[in-house]
Protein backbone atom coordinates (compact mmCIF):
# COMPACT_ATOMS: atom_id res chain seq x y z
CA UNK A 1 0.00 0.00 0.00
CA UNK A 2 2.91 2.34 0.75
CA UNK A 3 4.23 1.94 -2.82
CA UNK A 4 0.84 2.76 -4.33
CA UNK A 5 0.49 5.80 -2.07
CA UNK A 6 3.96 7.03 -3.03
CA UNK A 7 3.27 6.59 -6.76
CA UNK A 8 0.00 8.51 -6.39
CA UNK A 9 1.85 11.22 -4.47
CA UNK A 10 4.29 11.64 -7.36
CA UNK A 11 1.44 11.84 -9.87
CA UNK A 12 -0.40 14.38 -7.72
CA UNK A 13 2.67 16.58 -7.39
CA UNK A 14 3.35 16.60 -11.14
CA UNK A 15 -0.29 17.20 -12.06
CA UNK A 16 -0.64 19.97 -9.47
CA UNK A 17 2.42 21.77 -10.81
CA UNK A 18 1.20 21.46 -14.39
CA UNK A 19 -2.28 22.66 -13.46
CA UNK A 20 -1.09 25.71 -11.53
CA UNK A 21 1.29 26.70 -14.34
CA UNK A 22 -1.47 26.22 -16.93
CA UNK A 23 -3.97 28.28 -14.91
CA UNK A 24 -1.43 31.08 -14.52
CA UNK A 25 -0.52 31.12 -18.21
CA UNK A 26 -4.10 30.94 -19.47
CA UNK A 27 -5.29 33.74 -17.21
CA UNK A 28 -2.25 35.89 -18.02
CA UNK A 29 -2.75 35.47 -21.76
CA UNK A 30 -6.47 36.13 -21.34
CA UNK A 31 -5.74 39.42 -19.55
CA UNK A 32 -3.37 40.44 -22.35
CA UNK A 33 -5.96 39.58 -24.97
CA UNK A 34 -8.79 41.27 -23.06
CA UNK A 35 -7.11 44.57 -22.22
CA UNK A 36 -4.64 45.09 -25.03
CA UNK A 37 -6.24 43.33 -27.99
CA UNK A 38 -9.87 43.82 -26.82
CA UNK A 39 -10.61 40.23 -27.76
CA UNK A 40 -10.88 37.96 -24.68
CA UNK A 41 -10.36 34.23 -24.91
CA UNK A 42 -13.90 32.95 -24.43
CA UNK A 43 -12.94 29.62 -22.84
CA UNK A 44 -10.20 30.85 -20.47
CA UNK A 45 -12.35 31.36 -17.37
CA UNK A 46 -14.09 28.03 -17.73
CA UNK A 47 -10.80 26.20 -18.29
CA UNK A 48 -9.21 27.85 -15.26
CA UNK A 49 -12.18 26.93 -13.06
CA UNK A 50 -12.01 23.30 -14.18
CA UNK A 51 -8.25 23.16 -13.63
CA UNK A 52 -8.64 24.77 -10.21
CA UNK A 53 -11.13 22.08 -9.24
CA UNK A 54 -8.62 19.41 -10.22
CA UNK A 55 -5.82 21.19 -8.35
CA UNK A 56 -8.02 21.55 -5.26
CA UNK A 57 -8.90 17.87 -4.99
CA UNK A 58 -5.36 16.74 -5.76
CA UNK A 59 -4.02 19.21 -3.21
CA UNK A 60 -6.51 18.05 -0.60
CA UNK A 61 -5.35 14.50 -1.11
CA UNK A 62 -1.70 15.56 -0.80
CA UNK A 63 -2.62 17.41 2.39
CA UNK A 64 -3.92 14.17 3.86
CA UNK A 65 -0.78 12.36 2.75
CA UNK A 66 1.41 14.93 4.54
CA UNK A 67 -0.98 15.32 7.51
CA UNK A 68 -1.17 19.09 7.04
CA UNK A 69 -4.89 19.59 7.68
CA UNK A 70 -5.87 21.81 10.55
CA UNK A 71 -6.74 19.82 13.64
CA UNK A 72 -7.78 20.53 17.18
CA UNK A 73 -5.50 18.58 19.50
CA UNK A 74 -6.68 19.99 22.81
CA UNK A 75 -8.33 16.74 23.92
CA UNK A 76 -5.97 14.33 22.16
CA UNK A 77 -2.90 16.08 23.61
CA UNK A 78 -4.06 15.20 27.11
CA UNK A 79 -4.43 11.48 26.44
CA UNK A 80 -1.88 8.77 27.12
CA UNK A 81 0.10 7.37 24.18
CA UNK A 82 -2.06 4.25 23.99
CA UNK A 83 -5.28 6.27 24.00
CA UNK A 84 -3.86 8.65 21.37
CA UNK A 85 -3.17 5.61 19.22
CA UNK A 86 -6.72 4.31 19.71
CA UNK A 87 -8.14 7.76 18.98
CA UNK A 88 -6.09 8.05 15.78
CA UNK A 89 -7.12 4.59 14.59
CA UNK A 90 -10.78 5.41 15.27
CA UNK A 91 -10.44 8.76 13.51
CA UNK A 92 -8.84 7.16 10.45
CA UNK A 93 -11.58 4.52 10.28
CA UNK A 94 -14.34 7.14 10.54
CA UNK A 95 -12.76 9.27 7.81
CA UNK A 96 -12.28 6.21 5.58
CA UNK A 97 -15.95 5.26 6.00
CA UNK A 98 -16.98 8.83 5.16
CA UNK A 99 -14.69 8.85 2.11
CA UNK A 100 -16.08 5.49 0.96
CA UNK A 101 -19.61 6.91 1.08
CA UNK A 102 -18.53 10.02 -0.81
CA UNK A 103 -16.70 7.88 -3.37
CA UNK A 104 -19.79 5.79 -4.02
CA UNK A 105 -21.92 8.91 -4.46
CA UNK A 106 -19.36 10.71 -6.63
CA UNK A 107 -18.74 7.79 -9.01
CA UNK A 108 -22.50 7.33 -9.35
CA UNK A 109 -22.76 11.07 -10.11
CA UNK A 110 -20.03 10.87 -12.78
CA UNK A 111 -21.71 7.96 -14.54
CA UNK A 112 -24.97 9.94 -14.72
CA UNK A 113 -23.34 12.75 -16.76
CA UNK A 114 -23.40 11.00 -20.08
CA UNK A 115 -24.28 13.77 -22.57
CA UNK A 116 -23.75 16.98 -20.60
CA UNK A 117 -21.22 19.41 -22.11
CA UNK A 118 -19.59 22.54 -20.73
CA UNK A 119 -20.92 25.88 -21.96
CA UNK A 120 -17.75 27.45 -23.43
CA UNK A 121 -15.34 24.66 -24.21
CA UNK A 122 -18.01 22.08 -25.13
CA UNK A 123 -16.12 19.27 -23.41
CA UNK A 124 -18.02 16.49 -21.63
CA UNK A 125 -18.72 17.57 -18.04
CA UNK A 126 -17.55 14.26 -16.65
CA UNK A 127 -13.96 15.41 -17.35
CA UNK A 128 -13.93 18.34 -14.88
CA UNK A 129 -16.28 16.58 -12.45
CA UNK A 130 -14.00 13.54 -12.39
CA UNK A 131 -11.74 15.61 -10.14
CA UNK A 132 -14.02 14.78 -7.20
CA UNK A 133 -13.88 10.96 -7.28
CA UNK A 134 -10.21 10.90 -8.37
CA UNK A 135 -9.15 13.21 -5.55
CA UNK A 136 -11.25 11.28 -3.04
CA UNK A 137 -9.85 7.95 -4.27
CA UNK A 138 -6.29 9.23 -3.86
CA UNK A 139 -7.14 10.56 -0.39
CA UNK A 140 -8.67 7.20 0.55
CA UNK A 141 -5.52 5.37 -0.51
CA UNK A 142 -3.27 7.76 1.44
CA UNK A 143 -5.38 7.42 4.58
CA UNK A 144 -5.59 3.64 4.26
CA UNK A 145 -1.80 3.52 3.97
CA UNK A 146 -1.45 5.65 7.09
CA UNK A 147 -3.93 3.47 8.99
CA UNK A 148 -2.08 0.29 8.03
CA UNK A 149 1.24 1.81 9.09
CA UNK A 150 -0.32 3.05 12.29
CA UNK A 151 -1.75 -0.35 13.20
CA UNK A 152 1.50 -2.15 12.28
CA UNK A 153 3.82 0.21 14.15
CA UNK A 154 1.76 0.61 17.26
CA UNK A 155 3.29 4.05 17.82
CA UNK A 156 1.86 7.55 17.61
CA UNK A 157 3.67 8.20 14.30
CA UNK A 158 2.78 11.84 13.81
CA UNK A 159 -0.02 14.32 14.19
CA UNK A 160 -3.61 13.23 14.35
CA UNK A 161 -5.73 13.64 11.24
CSV table of N, CA and C in Angstrom, one decimal:
chain,number,residue,atom,x,y,z
A,1,UNK,N,0.8,-1.2,0.0
A,1,UNK,CA,0.0,0.0,0.0
A,1,UNK,C,0.9,1.3,0.0
A,2,UNK,N,2.0,1.2,0.7
A,2,UNK,CA,2.9,2.3,0.7
A,2,UNK,C,3.4,2.7,-0.7
A,3,UNK,N,3.7,1.7,-1.5
A,3,UNK,CA,4.2,1.9,-2.8
A,3,UNK,C,3.2,2.6,-3.7
A,4,UNK,N,1.9,2.2,-3.6
A,4,UNK,CA,0.8,2.8,-4.3
A,4,UNK,C,0.6,4.2,-3.9
A,5,UNK,N,0.6,4.4,-2.6
A,5,UNK,CA,0.5,5.8,-2.1
A,5,UNK,C,1.6,6.7,-2.5
A,6,UNK,N,2.8,6.2,-2.6
A,6,UNK,CA,4.0,7.0,-3.0
A,6,UNK,C,3.9,7.3,-4.5
A,7,UNK,N,3.4,6.4,-5.3
A,7,UNK,CA,3.3,6.6,-6.8
A,7,UNK,C,2.2,7.7,-7.0
A,8,UNK,N,1.1,7.5,-6.3
A,8,UNK,CA,0.0,8.5,-6.4
A,8,UNK,C,0.5,9.9,-6.0
A,9,UNK,N,1.3,9.9,-4.9
A,9,UNK,CA,1.9,11.2,-4.5
A,9,UNK,C,2.7,11.9,-5.6
A,10,UNK,N,3.5,11.1,-6.3
A,10,UNK,CA,4.3,11.6,-7.4
A,10,UNK,C,3.4,12.2,-8.5
A,11,UNK,N,2.4,11.4,-8.8
A,11,UNK,CA,1.4,11.8,-9.9
A,11,UNK,C,0.7,13.1,-9.5
A,12,UNK,N,0.3,13.2,-8.2
A,12,UNK,CA,-0.4,14.4,-7.7
A,12,UNK,C,0.5,15.6,-7.8
A,13,UNK,N,1.7,15.4,-7.4
A,13,UNK,CA,2.7,16.6,-7.4
A,13,UNK,C,2.9,17.1,-8.8
A,14,UNK,N,3.1,16.2,-9.7
A,14,UNK,CA,3.4,16.6,-11.1
A,14,UNK,C,2.1,17.3,-11.7
A,15,UNK,N,0.9,16.6,-11.5
A,15,UNK,CA,-0.3,17.2,-12.1
A,15,UNK,C,-0.6,18.6,-11.4
A,16,UNK,N,-0.4,18.7,-10.1
A,16,UNK,CA,-0.6,20.0,-9.5
A,16,UNK,C,0.2,21.1,-10.0
A,17,UNK,N,1.5,20.8,-10.2
A,17,UNK,CA,2.4,21.8,-10.8
A,17,UNK,C,2.0,22.2,-12.2
A,18,UNK,N,1.7,21.2,-13.0
A,18,UNK,CA,1.2,21.5,-14.4
A,18,UNK,C,-0.1,22.3,-14.4
A,19,UNK,N,-1.0,21.9,-13.5
A,19,UNK,CA,-2.3,22.7,-13.5
A,19,UNK,C,-2.1,24.1,-13.0
A,20,UNK,N,-1.3,24.3,-12.0
A,20,UNK,CA,-1.1,25.7,-11.5
A,20,UNK,C,-0.4,26.6,-12.6
A,21,UNK,N,0.6,26.0,-13.2
A,21,UNK,CA,1.3,26.7,-14.3
A,21,UNK,C,0.3,27.0,-15.5
A,22,UNK,N,-0.5,26.0,-15.8
A,22,UNK,CA,-1.5,26.2,-16.9
A,22,UNK,C,-2.5,27.3,-16.6
A,23,UNK,N,-3.0,27.3,-15.3
A,23,UNK,CA,-4.0,28.3,-14.9
A,23,UNK,C,-3.3,29.7,-15.0
A,24,UNK,N,-2.1,29.8,-14.5
A,24,UNK,CA,-1.4,31.1,-14.5
A,24,UNK,C,-1.2,31.6,-16.0
A,25,UNK,N,-0.8,30.7,-16.8
A,25,UNK,CA,-0.5,31.1,-18.2
A,25,UNK,C,-1.8,31.5,-18.9
A,26,UNK,N,-2.8,30.7,-18.8
A,26,UNK,CA,-4.1,30.9,-19.5
A,26,UNK,C,-4.7,32.3,-19.0
A,27,UNK,N,-4.7,32.5,-17.7
A,27,UNK,CA,-5.3,33.7,-17.2
A,27,UNK,C,-4.4,34.9,-17.6
A,28,UNK,N,-3.1,34.8,-17.6
A,28,UNK,CA,-2.3,35.9,-18.0
A,28,UNK,C,-2.5,36.2,-19.5
A,29,UNK,N,-2.5,35.2,-20.3
A,29,UNK,CA,-2.7,35.5,-21.8
A,29,UNK,C,-4.1,36.1,-22.0
A,30,UNK,N,-5.1,35.6,-21.2
A,30,UNK,CA,-6.5,36.1,-21.3
A,30,UNK,C,-6.5,37.6,-21.0
A,31,UNK,N,-5.8,38.0,-19.9
A,31,UNK,CA,-5.7,39.4,-19.5
A,31,UNK,C,-5.1,40.2,-20.7
A,32,UNK,N,-4.0,39.7,-21.2
A,32,UNK,CA,-3.4,40.4,-22.4
A,32,UNK,C,-4.4,40.6,-23.5
A,33,UNK,N,-5.0,39.5,-23.9
A,33,UNK,CA,-6.0,39.6,-25.0
A,33,UNK,C,-7.1,40.5,-24.7
A,34,UNK,N,-7.6,40.5,-23.4
A,34,UNK,CA,-8.8,41.3,-23.1
A,34,UNK,C,-8.5,42.8,-23.0
A,35,UNK,N,-7.4,43.1,-22.4
A,35,UNK,CA,-7.1,44.6,-22.2
A,35,UNK,C,-6.3,45.2,-23.3
A,36,UNK,N,-5.5,44.5,-24.0
A,36,UNK,CA,-4.6,45.1,-25.0
A,36,UNK,C,-5.2,44.8,-26.4
A,37,UNK,N,-5.7,43.7,-26.7
A,37,UNK,CA,-6.2,43.3,-28.0
A,37,UNK,C,-7.8,43.4,-28.1
A,38,UNK,N,-8.4,43.7,-26.9
A,38,UNK,CA,-9.9,43.8,-26.8
A,38,UNK,C,-10.6,42.6,-27.4
A,39,UNK,N,-10.0,41.5,-27.2
A,39,UNK,CA,-10.6,40.2,-27.8
A,39,UNK,C,-10.3,39.1,-26.8
A,40,UNK,N,-11.2,39.0,-25.7
A,40,UNK,CA,-10.9,38.0,-24.7
A,40,UNK,C,-11.0,36.5,-25.2
A,41,UNK,N,-10.3,35.7,-24.6
A,41,UNK,CA,-10.4,34.2,-24.9
A,41,UNK,C,-11.6,33.7,-24.2
A,42,UNK,N,-12.6,33.3,-25.0
A,42,UNK,CA,-13.9,32.9,-24.4
A,42,UNK,C,-13.9,31.7,-23.5
A,43,UNK,N,-13.0,30.8,-23.6
A,43,UNK,CA,-12.9,29.6,-22.8
A,43,UNK,C,-12.0,29.7,-21.7
A,44,UNK,N,-11.3,30.8,-21.5
A,44,UNK,CA,-10.2,30.9,-20.5
A,44,UNK,C,-10.7,30.7,-19.0
A,45,UNK,N,-11.8,31.4,-18.7
A,45,UNK,CA,-12.4,31.4,-17.4
A,45,UNK,C,-12.9,30.0,-17.0
A,46,UNK,N,-13.6,29.4,-18.0
A,46,UNK,CA,-14.1,28.0,-17.7
A,46,UNK,C,-13.0,27.0,-17.6
A,47,UNK,N,-11.9,27.1,-18.4
A,47,UNK,CA,-10.8,26.2,-18.3
A,47,UNK,C,-10.1,26.4,-17.0
A,48,UNK,N,-9.9,27.6,-16.5
A,48,UNK,CA,-9.2,27.9,-15.3
A,48,UNK,C,-10.0,27.3,-14.1
A,49,UNK,N,-11.3,27.5,-14.1
A,49,UNK,CA,-12.2,26.9,-13.1
A,49,UNK,C,-12.1,25.4,-13.0
A,50,UNK,N,-12.1,24.8,-14.2
A,50,UNK,CA,-12.0,23.3,-14.2
A,50,UNK,C,-10.6,22.8,-13.7
A,51,UNK,N,-9.6,23.5,-14.1
A,51,UNK,CA,-8.2,23.2,-13.6
A,51,UNK,C,-8.1,23.4,-12.1
A,52,UNK,N,-8.7,24.5,-11.6
A,52,UNK,CA,-8.6,24.8,-10.2
A,52,UNK,C,-9.4,23.7,-9.4
A,53,UNK,N,-10.4,23.2,-9.9
A,53,UNK,CA,-11.1,22.1,-9.2
A,53,UNK,C,-10.2,20.9,-9.1
A,54,UNK,N,-9.6,20.5,-10.2
A,54,UNK,CA,-8.6,19.4,-10.2
A,54,UNK,C,-7.5,19.7,-9.2
A,55,UNK,N,-6.9,20.9,-9.3
A,55,UNK,CA,-5.8,21.2,-8.3
A,55,UNK,C,-6.3,21.1,-6.9
A,56,UNK,N,-7.5,21.6,-6.6
A,56,UNK,CA,-8.0,21.5,-5.3
A,56,UNK,C,-8.1,20.1,-4.7
A,57,UNK,N,-8.7,19.2,-5.5
A,57,UNK,CA,-8.9,17.9,-5.0
A,57,UNK,C,-7.6,17.1,-4.9
A,58,UNK,N,-6.7,17.4,-5.9
A,58,UNK,CA,-5.4,16.7,-5.8
A,58,UNK,C,-4.6,17.3,-4.6
A,59,UNK,N,-4.7,18.6,-4.3
A,59,UNK,CA,-4.0,19.2,-3.2
A,59,UNK,C,-4.6,18.8,-1.9
A,60,UNK,N,-5.9,18.6,-1.8
A,60,UNK,CA,-6.5,18.0,-0.6
A,60,UNK,C,-6.0,16.7,-0.3
A,61,UNK,N,-5.9,15.8,-1.3
A,61,UNK,CA,-5.3,14.5,-1.1
A,61,UNK,C,-3.9,14.5,-0.6
A,62,UNK,N,-3.1,15.4,-1.2
A,62,UNK,CA,-1.7,15.6,-0.8
A,62,UNK,C,-1.6,16.1,0.6
A,63,UNK,N,-2.6,16.9,1.0
A,63,UNK,CA,-2.6,17.4,2.4
A,63,UNK,C,-2.9,16.3,3.4
A,64,UNK,N,-3.7,15.3,3.0
A,64,UNK,CA,-3.9,14.2,3.9
A,64,UNK,C,-2.7,13.3,3.9
A,65,UNK,N,-2.0,13.2,2.8
A,65,UNK,CA,-0.8,12.4,2.7
A,65,UNK,C,0.3,12.9,3.7
A,66,UNK,N,0.4,14.3,3.7
A,66,UNK,CA,1.4,14.9,4.5
A,66,UNK,C,0.9,15.3,5.9
A,67,UNK,N,-0.4,15.0,6.2
A,67,UNK,CA,-1.0,15.3,7.5
A,67,UNK,C,-0.9,16.8,7.8
A,68,UNK,N,-1.3,17.6,6.9
A,68,UNK,CA,-1.2,19.1,7.0
A,68,UNK,C,-2.5,19.8,7.3
A,69,UNK,N,-3.6,19.0,7.4
A,69,UNK,CA,-4.9,19.6,7.7
A,69,UNK,C,-4.9,20.2,9.1
A,70,UNK,N,-5.7,21.2,9.2
A,70,UNK,CA,-5.9,21.8,10.6
A,70,UNK,C,-6.6,20.8,11.5
A,71,UNK,N,-6.1,20.7,12.7
A,71,UNK,CA,-6.7,19.8,13.6
A,71,UNK,C,-6.7,20.5,15.0
A,72,UNK,N,-7.7,20.1,15.8
A,72,UNK,CA,-7.8,20.5,17.2
A,72,UNK,C,-7.3,19.4,18.1
A,73,UNK,N,-6.2,19.6,18.7
A,73,UNK,CA,-5.5,18.6,19.5
A,73,UNK,C,-5.6,18.8,21.0
A,74,UNK,N,-6.5,19.7,21.4
A,74,UNK,CA,-6.7,20.0,22.8
A,74,UNK,C,-7.0,18.7,23.6
A,75,UNK,N,-8.0,18.0,23.2
A,75,UNK,CA,-8.3,16.7,23.9
A,75,UNK,C,-7.3,15.6,23.7
A,76,UNK,N,-6.9,15.4,22.5
A,76,UNK,CA,-6.0,14.3,22.2
A,76,UNK,C,-4.6,14.5,22.8
A,77,UNK,N,-4.2,15.8,23.0
A,77,UNK,CA,-2.9,16.1,23.6
A,77,UNK,C,-2.9,15.7,25.1
A,78,UNK,N,-4.0,15.6,25.7
A,78,UNK,CA,-4.1,15.2,27.1
A,78,UNK,C,-4.2,13.7,27.4
A,79,UNK,N,-4.3,12.9,26.3
A,79,UNK,CA,-4.4,11.5,26.4
A,79,UNK,C,-3.1,10.8,26.6
A,80,UNK,N,-3.1,9.6,27.1
A,80,UNK,CA,-1.9,8.8,27.1
A,80,UNK,C,-1.5,8.3,25.7
A,81,UNK,N,-0.3,7.8,25.5
A,81,UNK,CA,0.1,7.4,24.2
A,81,UNK,C,-0.8,6.3,23.6
A,82,UNK,N,-1.2,5.3,24.5
A,82,UNK,CA,-2.1,4.2,24.0
A,82,UNK,C,-3.4,4.8,23.6
A,83,UNK,N,-4.0,5.7,24.3
A,83,UNK,CA,-5.3,6.3,24.0
A,83,UNK,C,-5.2,7.2,22.8
A,84,UNK,N,-4.1,7.9,22.6
A,84,UNK,CA,-3.9,8.6,21.4
A,84,UNK,C,-3.9,7.7,20.2
A,85,UNK,N,-3.2,6.6,20.3
A,85,UNK,CA,-3.2,5.6,19.2
A,85,UNK,C,-4.6,5.1,18.9
A,86,UNK,N,-5.3,4.8,19.9
A,86,UNK,CA,-6.7,4.3,19.7
A,86,UNK,C,-7.6,5.4,19.1
A,87,UNK,N,-7.4,6.6,19.5
A,87,UNK,CA,-8.1,7.8,19.0
A,87,UNK,C,-7.8,8.0,17.5
A,88,UNK,N,-6.5,7.9,17.2
A,88,UNK,CA,-6.1,8.0,15.8
A,88,UNK,C,-6.6,6.9,14.9
A,89,UNK,N,-6.6,5.7,15.4
A,89,UNK,CA,-7.1,4.6,14.6
A,89,UNK,C,-8.6,4.8,14.4
A,90,UNK,N,-9.3,5.2,15.4
A,90,UNK,CA,-10.8,5.4,15.3
A,90,UNK,C,-11.1,6.6,14.3
A,91,UNK,N,-10.3,7.6,14.4
A,91,UNK,CA,-10.4,8.8,13.5
A,91,UNK,C,-10.2,8.4,12.1
A,92,UNK,N,-9.1,7.6,11.8
A,92,UNK,CA,-8.8,7.2,10.5
A,92,UNK,C,-10.0,6.3,9.9
A,93,UNK,N,-10.5,5.4,10.7
A,93,UNK,CA,-11.6,4.5,10.3
A,93,UNK,C,-12.8,5.3,10.0
A,94,UNK,N,-13.2,6.3,10.8
A,94,UNK,CA,-14.3,7.1,10.5
A,94,UNK,C,-14.2,7.9,9.2
A,95,UNK,N,-13.0,8.5,9.0
A,95,UNK,CA,-12.8,9.3,7.8
A,95,UNK,C,-12.8,8.4,6.6
A,96,UNK,N,-12.2,7.1,6.7
A,96,UNK,CA,-12.3,6.2,5.6
A,96,UNK,C,-13.7,5.8,5.2
A,97,UNK,N,-14.5,5.6,6.3
A,97,UNK,CA,-15.9,5.3,6.0
A,97,UNK,C,-16.6,6.4,5.3
A,98,UNK,N,-16.4,7.6,5.8
A,98,UNK,CA,-17.0,8.8,5.2
A,98,UNK,C,-16.5,9.0,3.7
A,99,UNK,N,-15.2,8.8,3.5
A,99,UNK,CA,-14.7,8.8,2.1
A,99,UNK,C,-15.3,7.8,1.2
A,100,UNK,N,-15.5,6.6,1.8
A,100,UNK,CA,-16.1,5.5,1.0
A,100,UNK,C,-17.5,5.9,0.5
A,101,UNK,N,-18.3,6.5,1.4
A,101,UNK,CA,-19.6,6.9,1.1
A,101,UNK,C,-19.6,8.0,0.0
A,102,UNK,N,-18.7,9.0,0.2
A,102,UNK,CA,-18.5,10.0,-0.8
A,102,UNK,C,-18.1,9.5,-2.2
A,103,UNK,N,-17.2,8.5,-2.1
A,103,UNK,CA,-16.7,7.9,-3.4
A,103,UNK,C,-17.8,7.2,-4.1
A,104,UNK,N,-18.7,6.5,-3.4
A,104,UNK,CA,-19.8,5.8,-4.0
A,104,UNK,C,-20.7,6.8,-4.7
A,105,UNK,N,-21.0,7.9,-3.9
A,105,UNK,CA,-21.9,8.9,-4.5
A,105,UNK,C,-21.3,9.6,-5.7
A,106,UNK,N,-20.0,9.9,-5.6
A,106,UNK,CA,-19.4,10.7,-6.6
A,106,UNK,C,-19.2,9.9,-7.9
A,107,UNK,N,-18.8,8.6,-7.8
A,107,UNK,CA,-18.7,7.8,-9.0
A,107,UNK,C,-20.1,7.6,-9.6
A,108,UNK,N,-21.1,7.4,-8.8
A,108,UNK,CA,-22.5,7.3,-9.3
A,108,UNK,C,-22.9,8.6,-10.1
A,109,UNK,N,-22.5,9.8,-9.5
A,109,UNK,CA,-22.8,11.1,-10.1
A,109,UNK,C,-22.1,11.2,-11.5
A,110,UNK,N,-20.8,10.8,-11.5
A,110,UNK,CA,-20.0,10.9,-12.8
A,110,UNK,C,-20.7,10.0,-13.9
A,111,UNK,N,-21.1,8.8,-13.5
A,111,UNK,CA,-21.7,8.0,-14.5
A,111,UNK,C,-23.1,8.5,-15.0
A,112,UNK,N,-23.7,9.4,-14.3
A,112,UNK,CA,-25.0,9.9,-14.7
A,112,UNK,C,-24.8,11.1,-15.7
A,113,UNK,N,-23.6,11.6,-15.9
A,113,UNK,CA,-23.3,12.7,-16.8
A,113,UNK,C,-23.0,12.3,-18.2
A,114,UNK,N,-23.8,11.6,-18.8
A,114,UNK,CA,-23.4,11.0,-20.1
A,114,UNK,C,-23.3,12.0,-21.2
A,115,UNK,N,-24.3,12.9,-21.4
A,115,UNK,CA,-24.3,13.8,-22.6
A,115,UNK,C,-24.1,15.2,-22.2
A,116,UNK,N,-23.9,15.6,-21.0
A,116,UNK,CA,-23.8,17.0,-20.6
A,116,UNK,C,-22.4,17.5,-21.1
A,117,UNK,N,-22.4,18.8,-21.6
A,117,UNK,CA,-21.2,19.4,-22.1
A,117,UNK,C,-21.1,20.8,-21.4
A,118,UNK,N,-19.8,21.2,-21.3
A,118,UNK,CA,-19.6,22.5,-20.7
A,118,UNK,C,-20.1,23.6,-21.7
A,119,UNK,N,-20.3,24.8,-21.1
A,119,UNK,CA,-20.9,25.9,-22.0
A,119,UNK,C,-19.9,26.5,-22.9
A,120,UNK,N,-18.7,26.8,-22.5
A,120,UNK,CA,-17.8,27.5,-23.4
A,120,UNK,C,-16.9,26.5,-24.2
A,121,UNK,N,-16.3,25.5,-23.6
A,121,UNK,CA,-15.3,24.7,-24.2
A,121,UNK,C,-16.0,23.5,-24.9
A,122,UNK,N,-17.3,23.2,-24.5
A,122,UNK,CA,-18.0,22.1,-25.1
A,122,UNK,C,-17.4,20.7,-24.9
A,123,UNK,N,-16.7,20.6,-23.8
A,123,UNK,CA,-16.1,19.3,-23.4
A,123,UNK,C,-17.1,18.5,-22.5
A,124,UNK,N,-17.1,17.2,-22.5
A,124,UNK,CA,-18.0,16.5,-21.6
A,124,UNK,C,-17.8,16.9,-20.2
A,125,UNK,N,-18.8,17.1,-19.4
A,125,UNK,CA,-18.7,17.6,-18.0
A,125,UNK,C,-18.2,16.5,-17.1
A,126,UNK,N,-18.1,15.3,-17.5
A,126,UNK,CA,-17.5,14.3,-16.7
A,126,UNK,C,-16.0,14.5,-16.5
A,127,UNK,N,-15.4,15.2,-17.4
A,127,UNK,CA,-14.0,15.4,-17.3
A,127,UNK,C,-13.6,16.3,-16.2
A,128,UNK,N,-14.2,17.5,-16.1
A,128,UNK,CA,-13.9,18.3,-14.9
A,128,UNK,C,-14.5,17.7,-13.6
A,129,UNK,N,-15.7,17.1,-13.7
A,129,UNK,CA,-16.3,16.6,-12.4
A,129,UNK,C,-15.6,15.3,-12.0
A,130,UNK,N,-14.8,14.7,-12.8
A,130,UNK,CA,-14.0,13.5,-12.4
A,130,UNK,C,-13.0,13.9,-11.3
A,131,UNK,N,-12.7,15.2,-11.2
A,131,UNK,CA,-11.7,15.6,-10.1
A,131,UNK,C,-12.2,15.2,-8.8
A,132,UNK,N,-13.5,15.1,-8.5
A,132,UNK,CA,-14.0,14.8,-7.2
A,132,UNK,C,-13.7,13.3,-6.9
A,133,UNK,N,-14.2,12.3,-7.7
A,133,UNK,CA,-13.9,11.0,-7.3
A,133,UNK,C,-12.4,10.6,-7.4
A,134,UNK,N,-11.6,11.2,-8.3
A,134,UNK,CA,-10.2,10.9,-8.4
A,134,UNK,C,-9.5,11.4,-7.1
A,135,UNK,N,-9.8,12.7,-6.8
A,135,UNK,CA,-9.2,13.2,-5.6
A,135,UNK,C,-9.5,12.4,-4.3
A,136,UNK,N,-10.8,12.0,-4.2
A,136,UNK,CA,-11.2,11.3,-3.0
A,136,UNK,C,-10.6,9.9,-3.0
A,137,UNK,N,-10.5,9.3,-4.2
A,137,UNK,CA,-9.8,8.0,-4.3
A,137,UNK,C,-8.4,8.0,-3.8
A,138,UNK,N,-7.7,9.0,-4.3
A,138,UNK,CA,-6.3,9.2,-3.9
A,138,UNK,C,-6.2,9.5,-2.4
A,139,UNK,N,-7.1,10.3,-1.8
A,139,UNK,CA,-7.1,10.6,-0.4
A,139,UNK,C,-7.4,9.3,0.4
A,140,UNK,N,-8.3,8.5,-0.1
A,140,UNK,CA,-8.7,7.2,0.5
A,140,UNK,C,-7.4,6.3,0.6
A,141,UNK,N,-6.7,6.2,-0.5
A,141,UNK,CA,-5.5,5.4,-0.5
A,141,UNK,C,-4.5,5.9,0.5
A,142,UNK,N,-4.3,7.2,0.5
A,142,UNK,CA,-3.3,7.8,1.4
A,142,UNK,C,-3.7,7.5,2.9
A,143,UNK,N,-4.9,7.7,3.2
A,143,UNK,CA,-5.4,7.4,4.6
A,143,UNK,C,-5.3,5.9,4.9
A,144,UNK,N,-5.7,5.1,4.0
A,144,UNK,CA,-5.6,3.6,4.3
A,144,UNK,C,-4.1,3.2,4.5
A,145,UNK,N,-3.2,3.8,3.7
A,145,UNK,CA,-1.8,3.5,4.0
A,145,UNK,C,-1.4,4.0,5.4
A,146,UNK,N,-1.8,5.2,5.8
A,146,UNK,CA,-1.5,5.6,7.1
A,146,UNK,C,-2.0,4.8,8.2
A,147,UNK,N,-3.3,4.3,8.0
A,147,UNK,CA,-3.9,3.5,9.0
A,147,UNK,C,-3.2,2.1,9.1
A,148,UNK,N,-2.8,1.6,8.0
A,148,UNK,CA,-2.1,0.3,8.0
A,148,UNK,C,-0.7,0.5,8.7
A,149,UNK,N,0.0,1.5,8.4
A,149,UNK,CA,1.2,1.8,9.1
A,149,UNK,C,1.0,2.0,10.6
A,150,UNK,N,0.0,2.7,10.9
A,150,UNK,CA,-0.3,3.1,12.3
A,150,UNK,C,-0.6,1.8,13.1
A,151,UNK,N,-1.4,0.9,12.5
A,151,UNK,CA,-1.7,-0.3,13.2
A,151,UNK,C,-0.5,-1.2,13.3
A,152,UNK,N,0.3,-1.3,12.3
A,152,UNK,CA,1.5,-2.2,12.3
A,152,UNK,C,2.5,-1.7,13.3
A,153,UNK,N,2.8,-0.4,13.3
A,153,UNK,CA,3.8,0.2,14.1
A,153,UNK,C,3.4,0.2,15.6
A,154,UNK,N,2.2,0.5,15.9
A,154,UNK,CA,1.8,0.6,17.3
A,154,UNK,C,2.3,1.9,18.0
A,155,UNK,N,2.8,2.8,17.2
A,155,UNK,CA,3.3,4.0,17.8
A,155,UNK,C,2.4,5.2,17.4
A,156,UNK,N,2.6,6.4,18.0
A,156,UNK,CA,1.9,7.6,17.6
A,156,UNK,C,2.1,7.9,16.2
A,157,UNK,N,3.3,8.0,15.7
A,157,UNK,CA,3.7,8.2,14.3
A,157,UNK,C,3.2,9.5,13.7
A,158,UNK,N,3.1,10.6,14.4
A,158,UNK,CA,2.8,11.8,13.8
A,158,UNK,C,1.5,12.5,14.4
A,159,UNK,N,1.1,13.6,13.7
A,159,UNK,CA,0.0,14.3,14.2
A,159,UNK,C,-1.3,13.5,13.9
A,160,UNK,N,-2.3,13.8,14.6
A,160,UNK,CA,-3.6,13.2,14.3
A,160,UNK,C,-4.2,13.9,13.1
A,161,UNK,N,-5.1,13.1,12.5
A,161,UNK,CA,-5.7,13.6,11.2
A,161,UNK,C,-7.0,14.4,11.6
